[in-house]
C-alpha positions as MATLAB code, in Angstrom:
seq = 'MHETTSSTPAGLWMTMNALVRDNSGGTYERVGARINMPFSRFRALRRLEAKSRTQRELASMMGVDAPAMTGIVTDLAERGLIVREVHPTDARSKIVTITEAGRQILNDVRTSPGIAPSMFDVLSTEQRHQLATLLDLLRQESE';
ca = [
      -1.633   -9.134  -39.400;
      -1.868   -6.653  -36.496;
      -5.222   -4.977  -35.881;
      -5.333   -1.196  -35.662;
      -7.170    0.339  -32.723;
      -9.639    2.978  -33.784;
      -9.965    6.003  -31.602;
     -13.735    6.051  -32.014;
     -15.736    5.077  -28.973;
     -16.851    1.844  -30.663;
     -13.279    1.046  -31.745;
     -11.890    1.619  -28.268;
     -14.624   -0.431  -26.663;
     -14.027   -3.314  -29.086;
     -10.264   -3.216  -28.357;
     -10.772   -3.078  -24.599;
     -13.277   -5.877  -24.703;
     -11.022   -8.048  -26.909;
      -7.951   -7.441  -24.720;
      -9.845   -8.520  -21.597;
     -11.511  -11.591  -23.194;
      -8.468  -12.731  -25.131;
      -6.092  -12.445  -22.192;
      -8.210  -13.522  -19.265;
      -7.137  -17.196  -19.396;
      -6.199  -18.320  -15.914;
      -7.082  -15.010  -14.252;
     -10.274  -16.360  -12.692;
      -8.322  -19.312  -11.281;
      -5.446  -17.146   -9.981;
      -7.825  -14.751   -8.297;
      -9.884  -17.597   -6.853;
      -6.786  -19.242   -5.480;
      -5.519  -15.959   -3.994;
      -8.805  -15.227   -2.148;
      -9.625  -18.919   -1.453;
     -13.127  -18.703   -2.805;
     -14.817  -18.700   -6.236;
     -14.204  -15.797   -8.599;
     -17.895  -14.925   -8.464;
     -17.362  -13.707   -4.911;
     -14.658  -11.323   -6.105;
     -16.973  -10.079   -8.901;
     -19.678   -9.343   -6.332;
     -17.267   -7.478   -4.064;
     -16.061   -5.296   -6.965;
     -19.568   -4.264   -7.772;
     -20.172   -3.316   -4.151;
     -16.970   -1.321   -3.813;
     -18.352    1.972   -5.044;
     -21.760    1.800   -3.471;
     -24.218   -0.493   -1.620;
     -26.758   -2.173   -3.855;
     -29.914   -4.244   -3.521;
     -29.398   -7.947   -3.978;
     -31.620   -7.728   -7.042;
     -29.442   -5.046   -8.612;
     -26.286   -7.008   -7.812;
     -27.764  -10.156   -9.511;
     -28.719   -8.146  -12.596;
     -25.199   -6.596  -12.836;
     -23.565  -10.054  -12.508;
     -26.054  -11.785  -14.831;
     -27.078  -14.397  -12.283;
     -30.465  -15.494  -11.074;
     -31.916  -14.818   -7.638;
     -31.025  -18.198   -6.098;
     -27.395  -17.989   -7.283;
     -27.128  -14.429   -5.963;
     -28.534  -15.527   -2.595;
     -25.834  -18.213   -2.377;
     -23.035  -15.698   -3.229;
     -24.383  -13.070   -0.755;
     -24.813  -15.661    2.022;
     -21.291  -16.920    1.512;
     -19.851  -13.388    1.571;
     -21.891  -12.477    4.626;
     -20.708  -15.598    6.510;
     -17.123  -14.622    5.659;
     -17.626  -11.159    7.069;
     -16.947   -9.521    3.690;
     -20.422   -7.925    3.219;
     -23.374   -7.055    5.394;
     -27.057   -7.351    4.324;
     -29.751   -5.199    5.732;
     -33.424   -4.844    5.048;
     -34.182   -2.076    2.539;
     -35.537    1.024    4.398;
     -38.548    1.417    2.162;
     -39.070   -2.092    0.827;
     -38.995   -4.843    3.393;
     -38.865   -7.456    0.633;
     -35.444   -6.204   -0.575;
     -32.020   -6.487    0.967;
     -29.309   -3.845    0.779;
     -25.817   -5.373    0.420;
     -22.735   -3.353    1.650;
     -19.054   -4.274    1.490;
     -17.140   -4.354    4.787;
     -13.577   -3.277    5.431;
     -12.604   -6.917    5.250;
     -14.171   -7.130    1.807;
     -12.320   -4.007    0.710;
      -9.070   -5.609    1.961;
      -9.673   -8.644   -0.276;
     -10.049   -6.313   -3.316;
      -6.881   -4.440   -2.367;
      -4.972   -7.715   -1.855;
      -5.866   -8.973   -5.289;
      -5.032   -5.581   -6.950;
      -1.599   -5.570   -5.388;
      -0.744   -9.232   -5.868;
       1.973  -10.009   -8.376;
       1.078  -12.608  -10.971;
      -2.652  -11.814  -11.187;
      -2.600   -9.563  -14.304;
      -1.569  -10.940  -17.715;
       2.006  -10.265  -18.730;
       0.947   -7.736  -21.366;
       1.012   -5.065  -18.630;
       4.796   -5.558  -18.326;
       5.254   -3.367  -21.436;
       3.816   -0.303  -19.585;
       5.943    2.021  -17.490;
       4.763    3.110  -14.095;
       3.686    6.419  -15.560;
       1.768    4.774  -18.343;
      -0.052    2.524  -15.821;
      -1.006    5.615  -13.813;
      -2.384    7.243  -17.006;
      -4.346    4.241  -17.905;
      -5.730    3.997  -14.377;
      -6.826    7.607  -14.530;
      -8.667    7.047  -17.856;
     -10.311    3.836  -16.626;
     -11.476    5.573  -13.392;
     -12.998    8.290  -15.574;
     -14.862    5.692  -17.725;
     -16.010    3.836  -14.603;
     -17.348    6.988  -12.949;
     -19.386    7.726  -16.091;
     -20.831    4.193  -16.099;
     -22.089    4.247  -12.539;
];
């Protein structure tokens, strides 16, 4: 039987969450293959796209411990995709900022055919633009 999407905030959240989780099979591998590095690097770049963050904030957002985050940040810095600088008011912290090369990686993945699940094929160009507008609004509210 087909589930009905509720228009309540909880219903919408549950539907969005289920769509992503139920259809993500292979996405991590496809993205990783496209960028020639682990998907965790892509996740980190996405979280830095809107604004620079401390390494600690980034680790918390990604749900990884400090040593794992250090490995991810070091790898991205060595690839020239981010820069790390000492925090201006806390010398123990590092500020991580995406570079233009890092932004290009994100853009490349977003414009690559075959990354998204085929369920998006049912949407017209106008519907995809409408969905993008709504998702941007939700993302801005969550930042």
